[in-house]
Amino acid sequence: WLLIDDMLGSIDDEALERVMDIFAHELEHTSVIHIGRAAQARDPLFSRVLHLVKSPIPVAMGRGARHASAVDP
């Protein structure tokens, strides 16, 4: 796993080309999680995109938390 936090947009074209080459060859079997702008998600590096949206229903998390759709008896 490799986590990238919005750094791809801040490097120059030559450095980006080197990074993409490393992803394509040396890290070809590595899963990449990129947190960044939607435009960068259109890059060929990202074959799948997951969009996270805020739920309108508050959800409790943690041990013993009930699912948001749970109904009280």
CSV table of C-alpha atoms in Angstrom, one decimal:
chain,number,residue,atom,x,y,z
A,1,TRP,CA,0.0,0.0,0.0
A,2,LEU,CA,1.2,3.5,-0.8
A,3,LEU,CA,-0.7,6.6,0.5
A,4,ILE,CA,-0.2,9.8,-1.4
A,5,ASP,CA,-1.7,13.0,0.1
A,6,ASP,CA,-2.2,15.5,-2.8
A,7,MET,CA,1.5,15.7,-3.7
A,8,LEU,CA,1.1,14.9,-7.4
A,9,GLY,CA,-0.2,18.4,-8.3
A,10,SER,CA,2.7,20.1,-6.7
A,11,ILE,CA,5.6,18.5,-8.6
A,12,ASP,CA,7.0,19.6,-12.0
A,13,ASP,CA,6.3,17.6,-15.2
A,14,GLU,CA,9.7,15.9,-15.3
A,15,ALA,CA,9.5,14.7,-11.7
A,16,LEU,CA,5.9,13.6,-12.3
A,17,GLU,CA,7.0,11.5,-15.3
A,18,ARG,CA,9.7,9.8,-13.1
A,19,VAL,CA,7.1,9.1,-10.4
A,20,MET,CA,4.7,7.6,-12.9
A,21,ASP,CA,7.5,5.5,-14.3
A,22,ILE,CA,8.3,4.2,-10.8
A,23,PHE,CA,4.6,3.3,-10.3
A,24,ALA,CA,4.5,1.5,-13.6
A,25,HIS,CA,7.6,-0.6,-13.2
A,26,GLU,CA,9.0,-0.8,-9.7
A,27,LEU,CA,5.7,-0.5,-7.8
A,28,GLU,CA,3.4,-2.1,-10.4
A,29,HIS,CA,1.9,-4.5,-7.8
A,30,THR,CA,1.5,-1.8,-5.2
A,31,SER,CA,-2.0,-0.5,-4.2
A,32,VAL,CA,-2.1,3.3,-4.3
A,33,ILE,CA,-4.4,5.4,-2.2
A,34,HIS,CA,-4.4,9.0,-3.5
A,35,ILE,CA,-6.1,11.8,-1.5
A,36,GLY,CA,-6.3,14.7,-3.8
A,37,ARG,CA,-8.2,16.6,-6.4
A,38,ALA,CA,-10.8,14.9,-8.7
A,39,ALA,CA,-8.9,16.1,-11.8
A,40,GLN,CA,-5.9,14.0,-10.8
A,41,ALA,CA,-8.1,10.9,-10.4
A,42,ARG,CA,-8.5,10.9,-14.2
A,43,ASP,CA,-4.8,10.1,-14.5
A,44,PRO,CA,-4.1,6.7,-16.1
A,45,LEU,CA,-2.3,5.7,-12.9
A,46,PHE,CA,-5.7,5.4,-11.2
A,47,SER,CA,-7.7,2.5,-12.6
A,48,ARG,CA,-10.4,2.8,-9.9
A,49,VAL,CA,-11.8,5.8,-8.1
A,50,LEU,CA,-13.7,5.9,-4.9
A,51,HIS,CA,-15.7,9.0,-4.0
A,52,LEU,CA,-16.4,9.5,-0.3
A,53,VAL,CA,-19.5,11.5,0.6
A,54,LYS,CA,-20.7,12.7,4.0
A,55,SER,CA,-23.7,10.7,5.2
A,56,PRO,CA,-26.8,12.8,6.0
A,57,ILE,CA,-27.4,10.4,9.0
A,58,PRO,CA,-24.8,10.5,11.8
A,59,VAL,CA,-23.2,7.2,12.3
A,60,ALA,CA,-21.6,6.0,15.6
A,61,MET,CA,-18.3,4.3,15.2
A,62,GLY,CA,-16.3,2.1,17.5
A,63,ARG,CA,-16.8,-1.0,19.6
A,64,GLY,CA,-20.4,-1.7,20.3
A,65,ALA,CA,-21.7,0.9,17.9
A,66,ARG,CA,-24.9,0.2,16.2
A,67,HIS,CA,-25.4,0.5,12.5
A,68,ALA,CA,-27.2,3.6,11.3
A,69,SER,CA,-30.1,1.6,9.9
A,70,ALA,CA,-30.6,-0.3,13.2
A,71,VAL,CA,-34.1,0.1,14.5
A,72,ASP,CA,-34.9,0.2,18.2
A,73,PRO,CA,-37.4,-2.5,19.3
